CSV table of C-alpha atoms in Angstrom, one decimal:
chain,number,residue,atom,x,y,z
A,276,MET,CA,15.9,-17.3,-68.0
A,277,PRO,CA,15.4,-19.5,-65.1
A,278,ARG,CA,16.6,-23.0,-65.5
A,279,GLY,CA,13.9,-25.6,-66.4
A,280,ARG,CA,11.3,-23.1,-67.8
A,281,CYS,CA,10.4,-22.5,-71.5
A,282,ARG,CA,8.9,-19.2,-72.8
A,283,ASP,CA,6.4,-19.0,-75.6
A,284,ASP,CA,8.7,-16.9,-77.8
A,285,ASP,CA,11.4,-19.5,-77.8
A,286,ARG,CA,9.9,-21.0,-80.9
A,287,PRO,CA,9.1,-19.1,-84.2
A,288,ASP,CA,5.4,-20.1,-84.2
A,289,GLY,CA,5.0,-19.0,-80.6
A,290,ARG,CA,3.9,-22.4,-79.4
A,291,ARG,CA,5.2,-23.8,-76.2
A,292,PRO,CA,7.6,-26.6,-76.8
A,293,HIS,CA,6.8,-30.0,-75.6
A,294,VAL,CA,9.0,-30.8,-72.6
A,295,ARG,CA,9.7,-34.5,-72.2
A,296,ARG,CA,10.9,-35.9,-68.9
A,297,ILE,CA,13.6,-38.5,-69.2
A,298,ARG,CA,13.6,-41.2,-66.5
A,299,THR,CA,16.9,-42.6,-65.4
A,300,LYS,CA,17.1,-46.3,-65.0
A,301,SER,CA,17.6,-47.3,-61.4
A,302,ARG,CA,20.1,-50.1,-61.0
A,303,ARG,CA,18.4,-53.1,-59.4
A,304,CYS,CA,19.6,-56.6,-58.5
A,305,GLY,CA,18.5,-59.0,-61.2
A,306,PRO,CA,17.8,-58.8,-64.9
A,307,ARG,CA,14.8,-57.1,-66.4
A,308,ARG,CA,12.4,-58.8,-68.8
A,309,GLY,CA,14.1,-59.3,-72.1
A,310,GLU,CA,17.6,-58.6,-70.8
A,311,ASP,CA,20.5,-61.0,-71.0
A,312,THR,CA,20.8,-62.9,-67.8
A,313,ASP,CA,24.3,-63.9,-68.5
A,314,GLY,CA,25.6,-60.4,-68.3
A,315,LEU,CA,27.8,-59.0,-65.6
A,316,CYS,CA,25.0,-57.5,-63.5
A,317,GLY,CA,23.2,-60.9,-63.4
A,318,ALA,CA,26.3,-62.8,-62.4
A,319,ASP,CA,27.1,-60.3,-59.6
A,320,CYS,CA,23.5,-60.4,-58.3
A,321,ARG,CA,23.4,-64.2,-58.3
A,322,SER,CA,26.7,-64.3,-56.5
A,323,THR,CA,25.5,-61.9,-53.8
A,324,PHE,CA,22.3,-63.9,-53.4
A,325,ASN,CA,24.2,-67.2,-53.1
A,326,ARG,CA,26.5,-65.6,-50.5
A,327,LYS,CA,23.6,-64.4,-48.4
A,328,ARG,CA,21.8,-67.7,-48.7
A,329,GLY,CA,24.9,-69.5,-47.6
A,330,TYR,CA,25.4,-67.2,-44.7
A,331,GLU,CA,21.8,-67.7,-43.5
A,332,VAL,CA,22.1,-71.5,-43.8
A,333,ASN,CA,25.4,-71.5,-41.8
A,334,THR,CA,23.8,-69.3,-39.2
A,335,VAL,CA,20.8,-71.6,-38.8
A,336,ILE,CA,23.0,-74.7,-38.6
A,337,SER,CA,25.4,-73.1,-36.1
A,338,THR,CA,22.4,-71.9,-34.0
A,339,LEU,CA,20.8,-75.3,-34.1
A,340,PHE,CA,24.0,-77.1,-32.8
A,341,SER,CA,24.6,-74.5,-30.2
A,342,GLY,CA,21.0,-75.0,-29.1
A,343,LEU,CA,21.6,-78.8,-28.8
A,344,THR,CA,24.6,-78.2,-26.6
A,345,LEU,CA,22.7,-75.8,-24.3
A,346,GLY,CA,19.7,-78.2,-24.3
A,347,GLY,CA,21.9,-81.1,-23.4
A,348,LEU,CA,23.2,-79.1,-20.5
A,349,TYR,CA,19.7,-78.2,-19.4
A,350,ALA,CA,18.7,-81.9,-19.6
A,351,LEU,CA,21.7,-83.0,-17.6
A,352,VAL,CA,20.9,-80.4,-14.8
A,353,GLY,CA,17.2,-81.4,-14.9
A,354,LEU,CA,18.0,-85.2,-14.6
A,355,GLY,CA,19.0,-85.0,-10.9
A,356,LEU,CA,16.1,-82.7,-10.1
A,357,VAL,CA,13.7,-85.1,-11.8
A,358,LEU,CA,15.1,-88.2,-10.1
A,359,ILE,CA,14.9,-86.8,-6.6
A,360,TYR,CA,11.4,-85.4,-7.2
A,361,ARG,CA,10.2,-88.7,-8.6
A,362,ALA,CA,11.5,-90.8,-5.8
A,363,THR,CA,10.9,-88.5,-2.8
A,364,GLY,CA,8.4,-85.8,-4.0
A,365,VAL,CA,10.9,-83.1,-2.9
A,366,PHE,CA,12.1,-80.4,-5.3
A,367,ASN,CA,15.7,-79.9,-4.5
A,368,PHE,CA,16.3,-76.2,-4.4
A,369,ALA,CA,19.9,-76.9,-3.3
A,370,HIS,CA,20.7,-78.6,-6.7
A,371,GLY,CA,22.6,-75.6,-8.0
A,372,GLN,CA,24.8,-75.4,-4.8
A,373,LEU,CA,25.6,-79.1,-5.2
A,374,MET,CA,26.7,-78.5,-8.7
A,375,LEU,CA,28.8,-75.6,-7.8
A,376,PHE,CA,30.4,-77.5,-4.8
A,377,ALA,CA,31.4,-80.4,-7.0
A,378,ALA,CA,32.9,-78.1,-9.6
A,379,TYR,CA,34.8,-76.2,-7.0
A,380,LEU,CA,36.3,-79.4,-5.6
A,381,VAL,CA,37.4,-80.5,-9.0
A,382,GLY,CA,38.9,-77.2,-9.8
A,383,TYR,CA,40.7,-77.0,-6.4
A,384,TRP,CA,42.1,-80.5,-6.5
A,385,THR,CA,43.3,-80.4,-10.1
A,386,SER,CA,45.0,-77.2,-9.4
A,387,ASN,CA,46.8,-78.9,-6.5
A,388,GLY,CA,48.1,-81.8,-8.6
A,389,TRP,CA,45.3,-84.3,-8.6
A,390,GLY,CA,44.4,-86.1,-11.8
A,391,ASN,CA,41.3,-84.9,-13.6
A,392,VAL,CA,39.4,-88.2,-13.5
A,393,ALA,CA,40.3,-88.9,-9.9
A,394,ALA,CA,39.2,-85.4,-8.9
A,395,ILE,CA,35.8,-85.8,-10.6
A,396,PHE,CA,35.0,-89.1,-9.0
A,397,ALA,CA,36.1,-87.8,-5.6
A,398,SER,CA,33.9,-84.7,-5.9
A,399,LEU,CA,30.9,-86.9,-7.0
A,400,ALA,CA,31.4,-89.0,-3.9
A,401,VAL,CA,31.6,-86.0,-1.7
A,402,VAL,CA,28.3,-84.4,-3.0
A,403,ALA,CA,26.6,-87.8,-2.8
A,404,VAL,CA,27.5,-88.0,0.9
A,405,ILE,CA,26.2,-84.5,1.4
A,406,GLY,CA,22.9,-85.5,-0.3
A,407,MET,CA,22.6,-88.6,1.9
A,408,GLY,CA,23.6,-86.6,5.0
A,409,SER,CA,21.0,-83.9,4.4
A,410,HIS,CA,18.3,-86.5,3.9
A,411,LEU,CA,19.2,-88.2,7.2
A,412,ALA,CA,19.7,-85.0,9.1
A,413,PHE,CA,16.5,-83.1,8.4
A,414,LEU,CA,14.9,-83.8,4.9
A,415,ARG,CA,13.4,-87.2,6.0
A,416,ARG,CA,11.6,-85.4,8.8
A,417,THR,CA,9.4,-83.6,6.3
A,418,ILE,CA,8.0,-86.8,4.8
A,419,GLY,CA,4.2,-86.9,5.3
A,420,ARG,CA,4.1,-83.3,6.3
A,421,PRO,CA,3.0,-80.2,4.3
A,422,GLU,CA,5.1,-79.8,1.2
A,423,PHE,CA,6.3,-76.3,2.1
A,424,MET,CA,8.3,-77.8,5.0
A,425,ALA,CA,10.4,-79.7,2.5
A,426,VAL,CA,10.9,-76.6,0.4
A,427,ILE,CA,12.1,-74.6,3.4
A,428,ALA,CA,14.5,-77.5,4.4
A,429,ALA,CA,15.9,-77.6,0.8
A,430,LEU,CA,16.4,-73.8,0.8
A,431,GLY,CA,18.1,-74.1,4.2
A,432,LEU,CA,20.5,-76.6,2.8
A,433,ALA,CA,21.2,-74.3,-0.1
A,434,THR,CA,21.9,-71.4,2.3
A,435,VAL,CA,24.3,-73.6,4.3
A,436,LEU,CA,26.2,-74.7,1.2
A,437,ASP,CA,26.5,-71.1,0.0
A,438,GLY,CA,28.0,-70.1,3.3
A,439,VAL,CA,30.5,-73.0,3.3
A,440,MET,CA,31.6,-72.3,-0.3
A,441,GLY,CA,31.9,-68.6,0.5
A,442,ILE,CA,34.2,-69.3,3.4
A,443,ALA,CA,36.3,-72.0,1.6
A,444,PHE,CA,36.5,-70.6,-2.0
A,445,GLY,CA,35.3,-67.0,-1.9
A,446,SER,CA,34.8,-65.6,-5.4
A,447,THR,CA,37.3,-68.0,-7.1
A,448,GLN,CA,36.7,-69.1,-10.6
A,449,TYR,CA,37.8,-72.4,-12.2
A,450,THR,CA,37.8,-73.6,-15.8
A,451,LEU,CA,37.4,-77.3,-15.8
A,452,HIS,CA,38.3,-80.0,-18.4
A,453,PHE,CA,35.8,-82.7,-19.1
A,454,PRO,CA,37.4,-86.0,-20.0
A,455,GLY,CA,37.4,-86.7,-23.8
A,456,THR,CA,37.1,-83.1,-24.8
A,457,GLY,CA,39.6,-80.8,-26.3
A,458,ASP,CA,40.0,-77.6,-28.2
A,459,GLY,CA,39.5,-79.1,-31.6
A,460,THR,CA,36.7,-78.2,-34.1
A,461,VAL,CA,34.5,-80.3,-36.4
A,462,ASP,CA,33.0,-79.1,-39.7
A,463,ILE,CA,29.3,-80.1,-40.0
A,464,LEU,CA,27.4,-79.1,-43.0
A,465,GLY,CA,29.7,-76.1,-43.5
A,466,SER,CA,29.4,-74.9,-39.9
A,467,THR,CA,32.3,-75.2,-37.5
A,468,MET,CA,31.5,-76.8,-34.1
A,469,SER,CA,33.8,-77.4,-31.2
A,470,GLY,CA,34.5,-81.0,-30.3
A,471,ARG,CA,33.7,-80.3,-26.7
A,472,SER,CA,30.1,-79.3,-27.5
A,473,ILE,CA,29.6,-82.5,-29.5
A,474,VAL,CA,31.1,-84.7,-26.7
A,475,ILE,CA,29.0,-83.1,-24.0
A,476,PHE,CA,25.8,-83.4,-26.0
A,477,VAL,CA,26.4,-87.1,-26.7
A,478,PHE,CA,27.4,-87.7,-23.1
A,479,SER,CA,24.2,-86.0,-21.9
A,480,VAL,CA,22.0,-88.2,-24.1
A,481,VAL,CA,23.8,-91.4,-23.1
A,482,LEU,CA,23.6,-90.7,-19.4
A,483,ILE,CA,19.9,-89.9,-19.5
A,484,ALA,CA,19.3,-93.1,-21.5
A,485,VAL,CA,21.2,-95.1,-18.9
A,486,VAL,CA,19.3,-93.6,-16.0
A,487,ALA,CA,16.0,-94.2,-17.7
A,488,ALA,CA,16.9,-97.8,-18.4
A,489,VAL,CA,17.9,-98.3,-14.7
A,490,LEU,CA,14.7,-96.9,-13.4
A,491,ARG,CA,12.6,-99.0,-15.8
A,492,PHE,CA,14.4,-102.4,-15.9
A,493,THR,CA,16.2,-102.9,-12.6
A,494,THR,CA,15.0,-103.8,-9.2
A,495,VAL,CA,16.4,-100.7,-7.6
A,496,GLY,CA,14.8,-98.5,-10.2
A,497,VAL,CA,11.4,-100.1,-9.9
A,498,ARG,CA,11.5,-99.7,-6.1
A,499,LEU,CA,12.6,-96.1,-6.4
A,500,ARG,CA,9.6,-95.4,-8.7
A,501,ALA,CA,7.3,-97.3,-6.3
A,502,ALA,CA,8.6,-95.4,-3.3
A,503,GLY,CA,7.7,-92.1,-5.0
A,504,GLN,CA,4.3,-93.1,-6.5
A,505,ALA,CA,2.8,-95.1,-3.6
A,506,PRO,CA,5.0,-95.0,-0.5
A,507,LEU,CA,2.4,-96.5,1.8
A,508,LEU,CA,1.7,-99.5,-0.4
A,509,THR,CA,5.5,-99.9,-1.0
A,510,SER,CA,6.2,-100.0,2.7
A,511,GLN,CA,3.3,-102.4,3.3
A,512,ALA,CA,5.0,-104.7,0.8
A,513,GLY,CA,8.0,-105.0,3.1
A,514,ILE,CA,10.3,-102.5,1.2
A,515,ASN,CA,12.2,-100.0,3.3
A,516,ILE,CA,11.4,-96.8,1.5
A,517,SER,CA,13.7,-94.8,3.7
A,518,ARG,CA,16.6,-96.7,2.3
A,519,TYR,CA,15.5,-96.0,-1.3
A,520,TYR,CA,15.0,-92.3,-0.5
A,521,LEU,CA,18.6,-92.3,0.7
A,522,VAL,CA,19.7,-93.9,-2.6
A,523,ALA,CA,17.7,-91.3,-4.6
A,524,TRP,CA,19.3,-88.4,-2.8
A,525,ALA,CA,22.8,-89.9,-3.3
A,526,ILE,CA,22.3,-90.5,-7.0
A,527,GLY,CA,20.5,-87.2,-7.5
A,528,ALA,CA,23.3,-85.3,-5.7
A,529,ALA,CA,25.9,-87.1,-7.8
A,530,LEU,CA,24.1,-86.2,-11.0
A,531,ALA,CA,24.1,-82.6,-9.8
A,532,GLY,CA,27.9,-82.9,-9.5
A,533,VAL,CA,28.2,-84.3,-13.0
A,534,ALA,CA,26.2,-81.4,-14.3
A,535,GLY,CA,28.4,-78.9,-12.4
A,536,VAL,CA,31.6,-80.4,-13.9
A,537,VAL,CA,30.1,-80.3,-17.4
A,538,TYR,CA,29.0,-76.7,-16.9
A,539,GLY,CA,32.4,-75.7,-15.6
A,540,SER,CA,34.0,-77.2,-18.8
A,541,VAL,CA,31.6,-75.4,-21.1
A,542,TYR,CA,31.7,-72.0,-19.3
A,543,VAL,CA,33.4,-71.4,-15.9
A,544,ALA,CA,32.8,-72.6,-12.4
A,545,ASN,CA,31.7,-69.5,-10.4
A,546,PRO,CA,28.8,-68.6,-8.0
A,547,ALA,CA,26.7,-67.6,-11.0
A,548,MET,CA,26.4,-71.3,-11.9
A,549,VAL,CA,23.6,-71.8,-9.5
A,550,ALA,CA,21.2,-69.7,-11.6
A,551,ILE,CA,21.1,-72.4,-14.3
A,552,VAL,CA,18.6,-74.3,-12.1
A,553,PHE,CA,16.0,-71.6,-12.6
A,554,SER,CA,16.8,-71.6,-16.3
A,555,THR,CA,16.2,-75.4,-16.4
A,556,LEU,CA,12.7,-75.0,-14.9
A,557,PRO,CA,10.9,-74.5,-18.2
A,558,ALA,CA,12.6,-77.6,-19.6
A,559,ILE,CA,11.7,-80.0,-16.8
A,560,PHE,CA,8.1,-78.6,-16.6
A,561,LEU,CA,7.7,-79.0,-20.4
A,562,GLY,CA,9.0,-82.6,-20.3
A,563,GLY,CA,7.3,-83.5,-17.1
A,564,LEU,CA,8.6,-83.0,-13.5
A,565,ASP,CA,8.7,-86.8,-12.9
A,566,SER,CA,9.8,-88.0,-16.3
A,567,VAL,CA,13.5,-88.7,-17.1
A,568,PRO,CA,13.0,-88.9,-20.9
A,569,GLY,CA,10.9,-85.7,-20.5
A,570,ALA,CA,14.0,-84.0,-19.1
A,571,LEU,CA,15.9,-84.8,-22.3
A,572,VAL,CA,13.1,-83.7,-24.7
A,573,GLY,CA,12.3,-80.6,-22.6
A,574,GLY,CA,15.9,-79.6,-22.3
A,575,LEU,CA,16.7,-79.9,-26.0
A,576,THR,CA,13.5,-78.1,-27.0
A,577,ILE,CA,14.1,-75.2,-24.7
A,578,GLY,CA,17.7,-75.0,-25.6
A,579,ILE,CA,17.1,-74.8,-29.3
A,580,LEU,CA,14.2,-72.3,-28.9
A,581,GLN,CA,16.2,-70.1,-26.6
A,582,ASN,CA,19.2,-70.1,-28.9
A,583,PHE,CA,17.1,-69.2,-32.0
A,584,ALA,CA,15.3,-66.5,-30.1
A,585,ALA,CA,18.6,-65.1,-28.9
A,586,VAL,CA,20.0,-64.9,-32.4
A,587,TYR,CA,17.0,-63.5,-34.2
A,588,LEU,CA,15.2,-61.6,-31.4
A,589,GLY,CA,17.9,-60.7,-28.9
A,590,GLY,CA,19.1,-62.2,-25.6
A,591,GLU,CA,16.5,-60.5,-23.4
A,592,VAL,CA,13.7,-61.6,-25.6
A,593,SER,CA,14.9,-65.2,-25.5
A,594,VAL,CA,14.5,-65.3,-21.8
A,595,LEU,CA,11.0,-63.9,-22.1
A,596,VAL,CA,10.1,-66.5,-24.8
A,597,VAL,CA,11.3,-69.4,-22.5
A,598,TYR,CA,9.3,-68.3,-19.5
A,599,LEU,CA,6.2,-67.6,-21.6
A,600,ILE,CA,6.5,-71.3,-22.7
A,601,LEU,CA,6.7,-72.3,-19.0
A,602,ILE,CA,3.5,-70.3,-18.3
A,603,GLY,CA,1.7,-71.8,-21.2
A,604,VAL,CA,2.7,-75.3,-20.2
A,605,LEU,CA,1.5,-74.7,-16.6
A,606,VAL,CA,-1.8,-73.5,-17.9
A,607,VAL,CA,-2.5,-76.0,-20.6
A,608,ARG,CA,-0.7,-79.2,-19.5
A,609,PRO,CA,0.5,-78.8,-15.9
A,610,HIS,CA,2.0,-82.3,-15.8
A,611,GLY,CA,4.1,-81.7,-19.0
A,612,LEU,CA,4.5,-83.8,-22.1
A,613,PHE,CA,5.5,-87.0,-20.4
A,614,GLY,CA,4.7,-86.4,-16.8
A,615,THR,CA,2.1,-88.3,-14.8
A,616,PRO,CA,-1.1,-86.4,-14.3
A,617,GLU,CA,-2.2,-86.1,-10.7
A,618,ILE,CA,-5.6,-87.6,-10.0
A,619,VAL,CA,-7.3,-86.2,-6.9
A,620,LYS,CA,-10.2,-88.3,-5.5
A,621,VAL,CA,-13.0,-86.3,-4.0
């Protein structure tokens, strides 16, 4: 007789027997209604749930702090860009090359016996001189002319610096050491963070606060802002705006050097460093292209969002998310969160 079938003559009365299906209990996580919650299964399930919840919390905290570090780096890169643009109206497309040049100088000098601090200050002085020299040589000639001429001039400076660094350093890579950082770790809310990341984040915030205070409360800062907002009225007031343009390029180039040294201590100083300028664009446009506090807010926001998108959606999707934010900002609020809206009189 085939298995699982019953014949009528299996019983004396000729009736077909009633076949009852027996359901097997499926093991599930968690107690059923009326069951003892203190049993072994309940304890195991609660332990598994707690472990998963703890893992998720640690992942969120770690991603948040990593995003703050990345955002601080974006803010530091954007600081020099914002300062030069605010004072001169020129977007410095050679900013990444100035970063890389300063990082290369620090790496080369420290590998040849220089002290770390001395090499950093010397490299900042060199890139500041390059910034001033570029302004005196050709960038000042673009003042009052169509904006694309300044863009072409800045791209020309970037190309020249690329050629010089290619001849002098080739494809050399340097790992830098930022003062005050080490290889230690710090436990924050159950998540382990490197001491270097914390120091760099705090340094970025403090430096941006200092620059914002200088621009707002000092004579040099007020004149720099005036030269960028109303150059004609500023010159008619007896202020030599060319001198303050020179100061802006020197400070902006030095800030690029600082960002390059910080980048080289977090990652590595190599030609790929210049690409971070384009990754910083969404941050400075979100905060406002002429706003120093906006560089900090935009940098931290983009850094955190990009890190969370990379962890939960994937690295390629994170880049897409960031640039979708950039497009949205340009469409909805072109001057950013803290930027000055442009008023056109007709």
